[in-house]
Coordinates of N, CA and C in Angstrom, one line a residue:
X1157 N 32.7 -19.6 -98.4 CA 31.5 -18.9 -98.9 C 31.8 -18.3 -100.2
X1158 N 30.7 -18.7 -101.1 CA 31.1 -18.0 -102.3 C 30.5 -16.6 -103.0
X1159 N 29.5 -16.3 -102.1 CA 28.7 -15.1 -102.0 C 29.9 -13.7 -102.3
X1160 N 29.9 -12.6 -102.4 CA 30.2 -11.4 -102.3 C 29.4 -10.6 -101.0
X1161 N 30.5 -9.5 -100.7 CA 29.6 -8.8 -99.5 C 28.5 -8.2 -100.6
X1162 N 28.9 -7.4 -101.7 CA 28.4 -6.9 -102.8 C 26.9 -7.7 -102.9
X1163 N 27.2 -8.9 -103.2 CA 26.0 -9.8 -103.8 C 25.1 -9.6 -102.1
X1164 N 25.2 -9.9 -101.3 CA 24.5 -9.8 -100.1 C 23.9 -8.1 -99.9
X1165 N 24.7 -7.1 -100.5 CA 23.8 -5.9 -100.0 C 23.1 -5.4 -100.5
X1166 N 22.9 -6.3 -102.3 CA 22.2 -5.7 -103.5 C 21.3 -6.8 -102.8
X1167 N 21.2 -8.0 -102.3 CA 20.1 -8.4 -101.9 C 18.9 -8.3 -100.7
X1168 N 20.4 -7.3 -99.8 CA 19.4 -6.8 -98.2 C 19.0 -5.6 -98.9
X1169 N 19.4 -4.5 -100.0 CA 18.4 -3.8 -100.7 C 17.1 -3.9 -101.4
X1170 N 17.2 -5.3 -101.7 CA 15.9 -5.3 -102.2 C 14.7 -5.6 -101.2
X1171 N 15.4 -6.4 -100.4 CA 14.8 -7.1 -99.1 C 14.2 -6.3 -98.6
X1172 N 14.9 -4.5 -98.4 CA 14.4 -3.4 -97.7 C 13.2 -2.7 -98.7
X1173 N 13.3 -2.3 -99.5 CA 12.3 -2.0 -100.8 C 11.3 -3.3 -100.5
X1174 N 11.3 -4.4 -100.5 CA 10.2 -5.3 -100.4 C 9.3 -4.6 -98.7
X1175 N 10.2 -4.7 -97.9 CA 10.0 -4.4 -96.7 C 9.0 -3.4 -96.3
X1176 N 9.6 -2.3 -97.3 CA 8.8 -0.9 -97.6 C 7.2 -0.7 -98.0
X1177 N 6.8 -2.2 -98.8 CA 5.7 -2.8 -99.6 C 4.7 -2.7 -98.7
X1178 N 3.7 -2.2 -98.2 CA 2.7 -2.0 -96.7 C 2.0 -3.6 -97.5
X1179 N 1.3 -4.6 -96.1 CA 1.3 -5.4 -96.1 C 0.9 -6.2 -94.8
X1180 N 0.1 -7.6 -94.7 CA -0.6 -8.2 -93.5 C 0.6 -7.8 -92.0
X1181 N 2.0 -8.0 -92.2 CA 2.8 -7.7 -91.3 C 2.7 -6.1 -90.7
X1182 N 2.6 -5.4 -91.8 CA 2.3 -4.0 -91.5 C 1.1 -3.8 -90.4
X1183 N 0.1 -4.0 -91.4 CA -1.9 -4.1 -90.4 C -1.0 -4.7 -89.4
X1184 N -0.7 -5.8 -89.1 CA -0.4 -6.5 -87.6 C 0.3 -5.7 -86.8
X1185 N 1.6 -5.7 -87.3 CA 2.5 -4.9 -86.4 C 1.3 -3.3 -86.0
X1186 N 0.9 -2.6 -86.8 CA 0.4 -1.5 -86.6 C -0.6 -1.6 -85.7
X1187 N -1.5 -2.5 -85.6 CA -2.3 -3.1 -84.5 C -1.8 -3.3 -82.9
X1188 N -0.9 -4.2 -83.0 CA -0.2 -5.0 -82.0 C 0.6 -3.5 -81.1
X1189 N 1.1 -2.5 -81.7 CA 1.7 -1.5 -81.5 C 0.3 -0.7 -81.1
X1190 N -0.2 -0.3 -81.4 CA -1.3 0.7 -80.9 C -2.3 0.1 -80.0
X1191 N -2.3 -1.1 -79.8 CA -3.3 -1.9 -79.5 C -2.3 -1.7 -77.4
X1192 N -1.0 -2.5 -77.6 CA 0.1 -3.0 -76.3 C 1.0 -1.9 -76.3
X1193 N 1.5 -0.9 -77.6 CA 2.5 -0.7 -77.3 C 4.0 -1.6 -78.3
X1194 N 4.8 -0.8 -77.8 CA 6.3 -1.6 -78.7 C 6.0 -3.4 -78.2
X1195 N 6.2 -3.2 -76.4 CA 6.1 -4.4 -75.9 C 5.1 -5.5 -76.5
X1196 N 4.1 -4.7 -76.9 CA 3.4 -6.2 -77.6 C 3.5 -6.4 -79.3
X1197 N 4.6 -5.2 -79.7 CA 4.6 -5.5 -81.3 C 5.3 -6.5 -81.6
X1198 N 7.0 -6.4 -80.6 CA 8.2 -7.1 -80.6 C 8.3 -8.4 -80.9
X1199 N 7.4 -9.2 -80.0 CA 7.2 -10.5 -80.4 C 6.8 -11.1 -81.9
X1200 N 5.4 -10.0 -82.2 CA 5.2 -10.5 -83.5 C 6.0 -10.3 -84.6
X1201 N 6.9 -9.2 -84.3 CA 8.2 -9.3 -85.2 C 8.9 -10.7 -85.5
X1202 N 9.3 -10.8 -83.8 CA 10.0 -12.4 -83.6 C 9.8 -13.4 -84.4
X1203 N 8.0 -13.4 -84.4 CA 7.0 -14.4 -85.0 C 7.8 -14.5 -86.6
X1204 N 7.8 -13.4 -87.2 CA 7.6 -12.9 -88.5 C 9.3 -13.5 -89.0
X1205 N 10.3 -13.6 -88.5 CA 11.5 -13.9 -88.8 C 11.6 -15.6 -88.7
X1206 N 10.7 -16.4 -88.5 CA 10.7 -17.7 -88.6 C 10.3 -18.2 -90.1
X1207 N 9.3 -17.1 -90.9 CA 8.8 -17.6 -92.3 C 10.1 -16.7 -92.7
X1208 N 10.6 -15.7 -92.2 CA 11.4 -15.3 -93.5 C 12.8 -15.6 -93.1
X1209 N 13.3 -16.8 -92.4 CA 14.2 -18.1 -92.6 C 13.6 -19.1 -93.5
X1210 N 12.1 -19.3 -93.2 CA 11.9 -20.4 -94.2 C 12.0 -20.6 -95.3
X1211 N 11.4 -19.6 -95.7 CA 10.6 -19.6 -97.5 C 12.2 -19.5 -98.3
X1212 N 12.5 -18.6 -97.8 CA 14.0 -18.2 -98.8 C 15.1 -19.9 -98.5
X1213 N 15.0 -20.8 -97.6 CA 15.4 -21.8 -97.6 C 14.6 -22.9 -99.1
X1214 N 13.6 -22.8 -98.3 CA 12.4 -23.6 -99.2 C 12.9 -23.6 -100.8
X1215 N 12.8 -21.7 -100.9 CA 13.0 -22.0 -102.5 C 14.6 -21.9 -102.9
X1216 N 15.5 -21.9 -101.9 CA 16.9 -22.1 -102.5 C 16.8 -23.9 -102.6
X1217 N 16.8 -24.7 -101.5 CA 16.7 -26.2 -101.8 C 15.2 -26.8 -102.9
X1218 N 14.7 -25.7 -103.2 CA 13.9 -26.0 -104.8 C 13.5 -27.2 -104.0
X1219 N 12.1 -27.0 -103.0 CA 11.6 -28.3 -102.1 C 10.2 -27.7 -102.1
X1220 N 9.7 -26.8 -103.3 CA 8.5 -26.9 -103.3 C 7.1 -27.7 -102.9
X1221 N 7.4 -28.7 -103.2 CA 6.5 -29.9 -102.6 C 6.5 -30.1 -101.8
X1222 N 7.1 -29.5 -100.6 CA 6.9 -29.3 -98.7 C 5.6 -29.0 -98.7
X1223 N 5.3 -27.8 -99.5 CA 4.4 -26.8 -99.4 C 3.3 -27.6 -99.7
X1224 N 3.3 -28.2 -100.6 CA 1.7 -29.6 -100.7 C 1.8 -30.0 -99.5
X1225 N 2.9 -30.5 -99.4 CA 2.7 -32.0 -98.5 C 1.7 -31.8 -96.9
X1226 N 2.4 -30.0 -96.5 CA 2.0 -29.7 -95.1 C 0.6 -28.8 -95.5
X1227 N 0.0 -28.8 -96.6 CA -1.0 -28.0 -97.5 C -2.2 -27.7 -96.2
X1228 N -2.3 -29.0 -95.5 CA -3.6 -28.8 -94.8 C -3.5 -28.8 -93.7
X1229 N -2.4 -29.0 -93.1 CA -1.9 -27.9 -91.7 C -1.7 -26.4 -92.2
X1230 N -1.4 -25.8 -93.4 CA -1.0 -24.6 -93.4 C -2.5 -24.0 -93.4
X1231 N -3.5 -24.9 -93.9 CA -5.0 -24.3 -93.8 C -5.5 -24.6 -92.8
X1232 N -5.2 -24.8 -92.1 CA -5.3 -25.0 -90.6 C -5.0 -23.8 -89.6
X1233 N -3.8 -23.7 -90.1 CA -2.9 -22.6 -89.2 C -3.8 -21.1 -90.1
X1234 N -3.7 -21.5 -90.9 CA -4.1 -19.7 -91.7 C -5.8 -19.4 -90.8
X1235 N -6.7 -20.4 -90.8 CA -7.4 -19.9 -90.5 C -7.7 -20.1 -88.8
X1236 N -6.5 -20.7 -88.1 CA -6.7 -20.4 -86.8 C -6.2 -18.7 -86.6
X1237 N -5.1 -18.7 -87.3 CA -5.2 -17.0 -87.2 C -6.1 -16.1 -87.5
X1238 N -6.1 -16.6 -88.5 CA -7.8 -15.0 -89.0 C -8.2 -15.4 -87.8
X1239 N -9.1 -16.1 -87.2 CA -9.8 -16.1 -86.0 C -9.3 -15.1 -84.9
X1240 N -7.9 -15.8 -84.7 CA -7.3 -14.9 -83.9 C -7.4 -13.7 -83.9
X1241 N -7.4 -13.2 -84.9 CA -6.9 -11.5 -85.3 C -8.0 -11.2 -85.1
X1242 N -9.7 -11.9 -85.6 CA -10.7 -11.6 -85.9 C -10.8 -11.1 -84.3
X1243 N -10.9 -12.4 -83.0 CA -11.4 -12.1 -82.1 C -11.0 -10.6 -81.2
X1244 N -9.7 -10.7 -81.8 CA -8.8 -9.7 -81.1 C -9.2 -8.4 -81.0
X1245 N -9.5 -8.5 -82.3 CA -10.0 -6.5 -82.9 C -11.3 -6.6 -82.3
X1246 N -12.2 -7.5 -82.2 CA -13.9 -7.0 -81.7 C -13.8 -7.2 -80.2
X1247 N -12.3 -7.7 -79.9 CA -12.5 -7.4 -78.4 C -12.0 -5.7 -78.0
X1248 N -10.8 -5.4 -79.2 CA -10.6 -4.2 -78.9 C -11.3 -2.5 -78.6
X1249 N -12.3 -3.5 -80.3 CA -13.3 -1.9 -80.5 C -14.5 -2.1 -79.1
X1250 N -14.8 -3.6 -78.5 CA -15.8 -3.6 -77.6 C -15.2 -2.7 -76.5
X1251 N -13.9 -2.6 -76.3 CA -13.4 -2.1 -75.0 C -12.6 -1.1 -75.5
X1252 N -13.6 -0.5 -76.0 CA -12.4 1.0 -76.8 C -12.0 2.1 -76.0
X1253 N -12.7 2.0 -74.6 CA -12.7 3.1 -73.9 C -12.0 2.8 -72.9
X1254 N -11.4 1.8 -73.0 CA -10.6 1.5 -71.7 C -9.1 1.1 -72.1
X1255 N -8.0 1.6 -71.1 CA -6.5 1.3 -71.4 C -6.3 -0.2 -71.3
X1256 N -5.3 -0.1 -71.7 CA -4.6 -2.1 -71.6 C -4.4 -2.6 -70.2
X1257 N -4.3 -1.1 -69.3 CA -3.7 -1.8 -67.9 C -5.3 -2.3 -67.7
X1258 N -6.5 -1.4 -67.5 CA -7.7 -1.8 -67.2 C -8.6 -3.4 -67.5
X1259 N -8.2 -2.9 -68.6 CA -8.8 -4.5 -69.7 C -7.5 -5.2 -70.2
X1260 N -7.2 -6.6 -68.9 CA -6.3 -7.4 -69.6 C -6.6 -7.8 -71.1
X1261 N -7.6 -8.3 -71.1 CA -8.8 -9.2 -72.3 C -7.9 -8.5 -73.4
X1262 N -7.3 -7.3 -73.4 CA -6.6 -6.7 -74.7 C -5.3 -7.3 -75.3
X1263 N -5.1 -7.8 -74.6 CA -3.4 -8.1 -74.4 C -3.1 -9.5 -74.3
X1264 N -4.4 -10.4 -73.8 CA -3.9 -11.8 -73.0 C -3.8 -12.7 -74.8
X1265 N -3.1 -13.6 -74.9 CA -2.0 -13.6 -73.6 C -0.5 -13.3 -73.6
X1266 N -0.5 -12.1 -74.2 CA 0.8 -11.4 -74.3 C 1.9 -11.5 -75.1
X1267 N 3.1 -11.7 -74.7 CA 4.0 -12.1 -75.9 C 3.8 -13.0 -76.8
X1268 N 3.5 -14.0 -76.0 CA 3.4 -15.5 -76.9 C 2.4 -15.4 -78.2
X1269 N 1.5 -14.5 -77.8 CA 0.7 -14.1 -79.0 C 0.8 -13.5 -79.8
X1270 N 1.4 -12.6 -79.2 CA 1.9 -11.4 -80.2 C 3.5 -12.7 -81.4
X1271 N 3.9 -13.5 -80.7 CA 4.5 -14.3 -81.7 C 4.4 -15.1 -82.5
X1272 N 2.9 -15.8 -81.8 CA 2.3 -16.7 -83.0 C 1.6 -16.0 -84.1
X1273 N 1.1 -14.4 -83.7 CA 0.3 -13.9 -84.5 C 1.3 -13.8 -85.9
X1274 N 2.8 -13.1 -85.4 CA 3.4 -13.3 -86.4 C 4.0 -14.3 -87.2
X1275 N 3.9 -15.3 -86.7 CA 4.2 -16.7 -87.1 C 2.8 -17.0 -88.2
X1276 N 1.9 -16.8 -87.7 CA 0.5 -17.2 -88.1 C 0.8 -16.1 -90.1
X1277 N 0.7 -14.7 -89.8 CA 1.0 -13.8 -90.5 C 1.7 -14.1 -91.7
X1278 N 3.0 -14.9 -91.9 CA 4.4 -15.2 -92.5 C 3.9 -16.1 -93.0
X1279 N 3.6 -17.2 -92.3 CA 3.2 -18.7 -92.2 C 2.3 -18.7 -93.2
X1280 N 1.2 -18.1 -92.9 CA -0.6 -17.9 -93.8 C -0.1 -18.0 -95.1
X1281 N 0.8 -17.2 -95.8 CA 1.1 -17.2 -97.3 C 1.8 -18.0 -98.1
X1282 N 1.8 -18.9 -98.1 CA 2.6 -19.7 -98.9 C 3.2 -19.3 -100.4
X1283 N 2.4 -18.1 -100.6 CA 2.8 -17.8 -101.6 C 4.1 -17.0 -102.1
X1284 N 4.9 -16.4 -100.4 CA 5.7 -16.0 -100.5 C 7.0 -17.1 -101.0
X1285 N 6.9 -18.1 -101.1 CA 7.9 -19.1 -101.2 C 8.1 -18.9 -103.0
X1286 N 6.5 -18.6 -103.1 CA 7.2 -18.3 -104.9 C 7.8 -16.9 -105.7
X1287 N 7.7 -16.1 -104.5 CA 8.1 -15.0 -104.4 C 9.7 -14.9 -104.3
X1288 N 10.3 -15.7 -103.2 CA 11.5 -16.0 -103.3 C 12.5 -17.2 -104.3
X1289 N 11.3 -17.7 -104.9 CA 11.9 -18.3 -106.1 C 11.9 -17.7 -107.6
X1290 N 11.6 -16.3 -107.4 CA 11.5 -15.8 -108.3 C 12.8 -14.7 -108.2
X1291 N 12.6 -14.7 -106.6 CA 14.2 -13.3 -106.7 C 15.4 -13.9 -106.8
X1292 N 15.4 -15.3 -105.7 CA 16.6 -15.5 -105.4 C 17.8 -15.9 -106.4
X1293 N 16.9 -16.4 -107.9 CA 17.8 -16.5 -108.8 C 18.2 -15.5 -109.5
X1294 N 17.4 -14.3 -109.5 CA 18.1 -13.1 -109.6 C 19.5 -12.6 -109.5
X1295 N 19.5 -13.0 -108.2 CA 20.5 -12.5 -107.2 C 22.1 -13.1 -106.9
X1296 N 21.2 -14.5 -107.2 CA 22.4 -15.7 -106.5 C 22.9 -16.8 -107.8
X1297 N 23.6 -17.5 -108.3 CA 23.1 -18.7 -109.0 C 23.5 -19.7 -108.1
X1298 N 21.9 -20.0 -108.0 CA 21.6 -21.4 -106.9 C 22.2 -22.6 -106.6
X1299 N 22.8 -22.9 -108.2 CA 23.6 -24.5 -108.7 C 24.4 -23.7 -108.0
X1300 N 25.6 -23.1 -107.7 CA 27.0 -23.1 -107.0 C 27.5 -22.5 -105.5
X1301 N 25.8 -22.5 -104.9 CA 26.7 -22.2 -103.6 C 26.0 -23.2 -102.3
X1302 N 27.0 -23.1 -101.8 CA 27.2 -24.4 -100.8 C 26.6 -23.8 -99.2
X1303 N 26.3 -24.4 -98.0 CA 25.8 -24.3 -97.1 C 26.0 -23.1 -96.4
X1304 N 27.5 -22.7 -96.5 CA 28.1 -21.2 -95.4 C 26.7 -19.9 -96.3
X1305 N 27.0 -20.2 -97.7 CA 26.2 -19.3 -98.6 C 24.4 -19.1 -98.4
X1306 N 24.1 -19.9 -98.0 CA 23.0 -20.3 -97.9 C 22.1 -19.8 -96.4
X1307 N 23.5 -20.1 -95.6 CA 23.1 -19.4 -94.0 C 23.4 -18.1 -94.4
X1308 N 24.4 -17.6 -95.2 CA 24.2 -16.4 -95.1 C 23.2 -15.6 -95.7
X1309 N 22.2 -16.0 -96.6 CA 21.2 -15.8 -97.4 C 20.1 -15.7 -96.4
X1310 N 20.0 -16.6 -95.4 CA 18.9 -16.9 -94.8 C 19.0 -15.6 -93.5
X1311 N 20.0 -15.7 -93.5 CA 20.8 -14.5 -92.3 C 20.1 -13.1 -92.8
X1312 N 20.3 -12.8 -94.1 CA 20.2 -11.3 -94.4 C 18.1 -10.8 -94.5
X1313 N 17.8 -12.3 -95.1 CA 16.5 -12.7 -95.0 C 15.9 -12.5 -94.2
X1314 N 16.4 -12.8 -92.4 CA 15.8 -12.6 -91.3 C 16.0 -11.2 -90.8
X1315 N 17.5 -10.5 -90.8 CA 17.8 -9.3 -90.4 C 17.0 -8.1 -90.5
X1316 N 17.3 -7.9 -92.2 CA 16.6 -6.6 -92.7 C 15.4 -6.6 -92.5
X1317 N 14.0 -7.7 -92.4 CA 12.9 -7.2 -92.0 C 13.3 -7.2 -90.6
X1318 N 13.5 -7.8 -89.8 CA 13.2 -7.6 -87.9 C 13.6 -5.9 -88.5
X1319 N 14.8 -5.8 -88.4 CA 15.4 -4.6 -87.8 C 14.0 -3.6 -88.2
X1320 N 13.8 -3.5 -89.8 CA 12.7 -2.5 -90.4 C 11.6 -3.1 -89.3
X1321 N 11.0 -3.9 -89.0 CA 9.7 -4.4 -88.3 C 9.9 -3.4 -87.1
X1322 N 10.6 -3.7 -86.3 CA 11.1 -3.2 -84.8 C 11.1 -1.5 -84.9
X1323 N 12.2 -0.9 -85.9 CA 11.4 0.5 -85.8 C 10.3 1.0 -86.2
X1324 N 9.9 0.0 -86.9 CA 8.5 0.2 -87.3 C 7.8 0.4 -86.2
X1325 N 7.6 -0.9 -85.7 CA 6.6 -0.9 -84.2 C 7.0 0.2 -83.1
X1326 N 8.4 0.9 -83.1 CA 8.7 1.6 -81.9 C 8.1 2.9 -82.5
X1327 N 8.1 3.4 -83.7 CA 7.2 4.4 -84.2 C 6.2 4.6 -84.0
X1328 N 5.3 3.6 -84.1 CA 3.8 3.4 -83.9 C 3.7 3.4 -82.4
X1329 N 4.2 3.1 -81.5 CA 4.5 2.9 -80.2 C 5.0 4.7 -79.7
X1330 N 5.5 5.3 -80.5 CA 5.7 6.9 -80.2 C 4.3 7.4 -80.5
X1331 N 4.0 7.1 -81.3 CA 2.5 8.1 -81.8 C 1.3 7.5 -81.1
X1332 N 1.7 6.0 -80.3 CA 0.5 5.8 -79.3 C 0.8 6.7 -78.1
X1333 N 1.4 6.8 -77.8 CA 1.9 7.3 -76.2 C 1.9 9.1 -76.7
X1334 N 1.7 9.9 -77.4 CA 1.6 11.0 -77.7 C 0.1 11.0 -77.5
X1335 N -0.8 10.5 -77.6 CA -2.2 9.8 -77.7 C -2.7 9.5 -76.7
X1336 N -2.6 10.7 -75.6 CA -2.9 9.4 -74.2 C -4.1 10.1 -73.6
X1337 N -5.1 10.8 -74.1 CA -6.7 11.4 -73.9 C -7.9 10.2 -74.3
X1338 N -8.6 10.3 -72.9 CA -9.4 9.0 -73.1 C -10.2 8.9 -74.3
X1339 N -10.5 10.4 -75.1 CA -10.9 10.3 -76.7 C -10.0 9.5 -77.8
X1340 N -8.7 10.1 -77.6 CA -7.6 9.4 -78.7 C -7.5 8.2 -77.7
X1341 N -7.5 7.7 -76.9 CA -7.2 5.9 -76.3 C -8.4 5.4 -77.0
X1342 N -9.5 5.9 -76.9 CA -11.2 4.8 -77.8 C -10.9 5.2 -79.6
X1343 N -10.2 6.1 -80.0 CA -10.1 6.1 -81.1 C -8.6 5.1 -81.8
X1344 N -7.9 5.1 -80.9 CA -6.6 3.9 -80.6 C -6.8 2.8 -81.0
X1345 N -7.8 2.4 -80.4 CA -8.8 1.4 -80.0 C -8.9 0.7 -81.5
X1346 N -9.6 1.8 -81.6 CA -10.9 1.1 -82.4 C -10.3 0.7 -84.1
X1347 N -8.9 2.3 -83.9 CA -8.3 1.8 -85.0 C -7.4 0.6 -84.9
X1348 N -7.1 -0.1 -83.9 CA -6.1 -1.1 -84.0 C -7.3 -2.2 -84.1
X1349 N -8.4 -2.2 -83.6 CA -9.2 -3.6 -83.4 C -9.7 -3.4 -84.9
X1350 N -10.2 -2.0 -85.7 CA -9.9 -2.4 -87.4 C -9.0 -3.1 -87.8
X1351 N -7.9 -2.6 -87.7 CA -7.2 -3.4 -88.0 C -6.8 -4.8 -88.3
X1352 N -6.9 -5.7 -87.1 CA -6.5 -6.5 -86.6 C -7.5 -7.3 -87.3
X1353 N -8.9 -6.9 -87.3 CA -10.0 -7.3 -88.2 C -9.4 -8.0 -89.5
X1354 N -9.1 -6.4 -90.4 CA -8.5 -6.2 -91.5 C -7.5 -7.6 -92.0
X1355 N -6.4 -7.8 -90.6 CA -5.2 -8.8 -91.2 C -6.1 -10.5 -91.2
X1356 N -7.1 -10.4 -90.2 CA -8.0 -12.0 -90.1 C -8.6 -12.1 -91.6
X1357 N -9.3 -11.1 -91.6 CA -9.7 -11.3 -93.3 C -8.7 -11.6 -94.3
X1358 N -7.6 -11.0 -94.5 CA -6.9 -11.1 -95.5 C -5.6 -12.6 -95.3
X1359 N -5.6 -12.6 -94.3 CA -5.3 -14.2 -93.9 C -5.8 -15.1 -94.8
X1360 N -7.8 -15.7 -93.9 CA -8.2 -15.8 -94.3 C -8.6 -15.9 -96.0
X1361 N -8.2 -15.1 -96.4 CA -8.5 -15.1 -98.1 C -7.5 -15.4 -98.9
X1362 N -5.8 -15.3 -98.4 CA -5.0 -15.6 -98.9 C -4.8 -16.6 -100.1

């Protein structure tokens, strides 16, 4: 490997500062957490570490033209999500007065969703790919490093957001559970089914 530990921590710094940027991952996660709880944010974290292996691949092998090629599956996928998100939040604010144990309809169908949503989330923007072709040469020069370099790039790529995602969501997950009066549960509610509103639209518009 030809990387530096150096060159990898000036890069998981920036990664964290990016991270810091409020953003559709943010609305979701902050949803998904107030909405389930940590338990249902976790997954869409999961979700979320699949685009940020990809993109930072994408634009190191300078294979922009993926991004055409799968152009109308990604418009596909972008707006099966807003839907998603859409349906999610007008089921939430419809059922604002009730907990998650009461009304499955909140939650179903659970992890899996909570992973596509973040998949859907990452996925939706293609624009992040030019985002990473704008830092990575910053950071790295692309002509001279070889495959070990490359996993490790993709490694630091996936890390620093989960880990920031995950306390993210376990925070939001503390301040739901401090919240447990059937006034603050319909106002829970109604702010996560905003929400969740919020990320379908901006999906959608991407």
């Amino acid at each position: 490997m030809t990387l530096t530990l150096t060159e990898l921590g000036f890069y998981a710094g920036a990664l964290f500062i990016l991270f810091l940027t409020p953003g559709p991952v943010w609305l979701a996660l902050t949803a998904r957490a107030l909405s389930g709880g940590f338990r249902s944010a976790w997954p869409l974290a999961l979700g979320v570490v699949i685009g940020d292996a990809l993109w930072p691949l994408l634009a190191i092998l300078g294979v922009s033209w993926i991004v055409s090629q799968v152009e109308a599956f990604m418009t596909i996928l972008r707006y099966v999500g807003a839907a998603m998100f859409l349906i999610m939040g007008f089921l939430l604010i419809r059922n604002a007065g009730k907990t998650i144990a009461s009304d499955s309809r909140l939650t179903r169908p659970g992890m899996w969703a909570g992973f596509l949503a973040g998949l859907v989330v990452i996925l939706g923007n293609p624009k992040a790919i030019l985002f990473y072709m704008g830092v990575l040469p910053g950071f790295f020069d692309l002509t001279a490093i070889g495959w070990a370099d490359i996993a490790a790039i993709m490694a630091v790529s996936m890390v620093v957001p989960f880990i920031g995602n995950l306390i993210f969501a376990l925070m939001v997950d503390r301040v739901r559970l401090v919240l447990s009066s059937g006034r603050a549960i319909r106002r829970v509610n109604i702010t996560a089914g905003c929400l969740m509103i919020l990320v379908g639209i901006l999906i959608a518009l991407l």
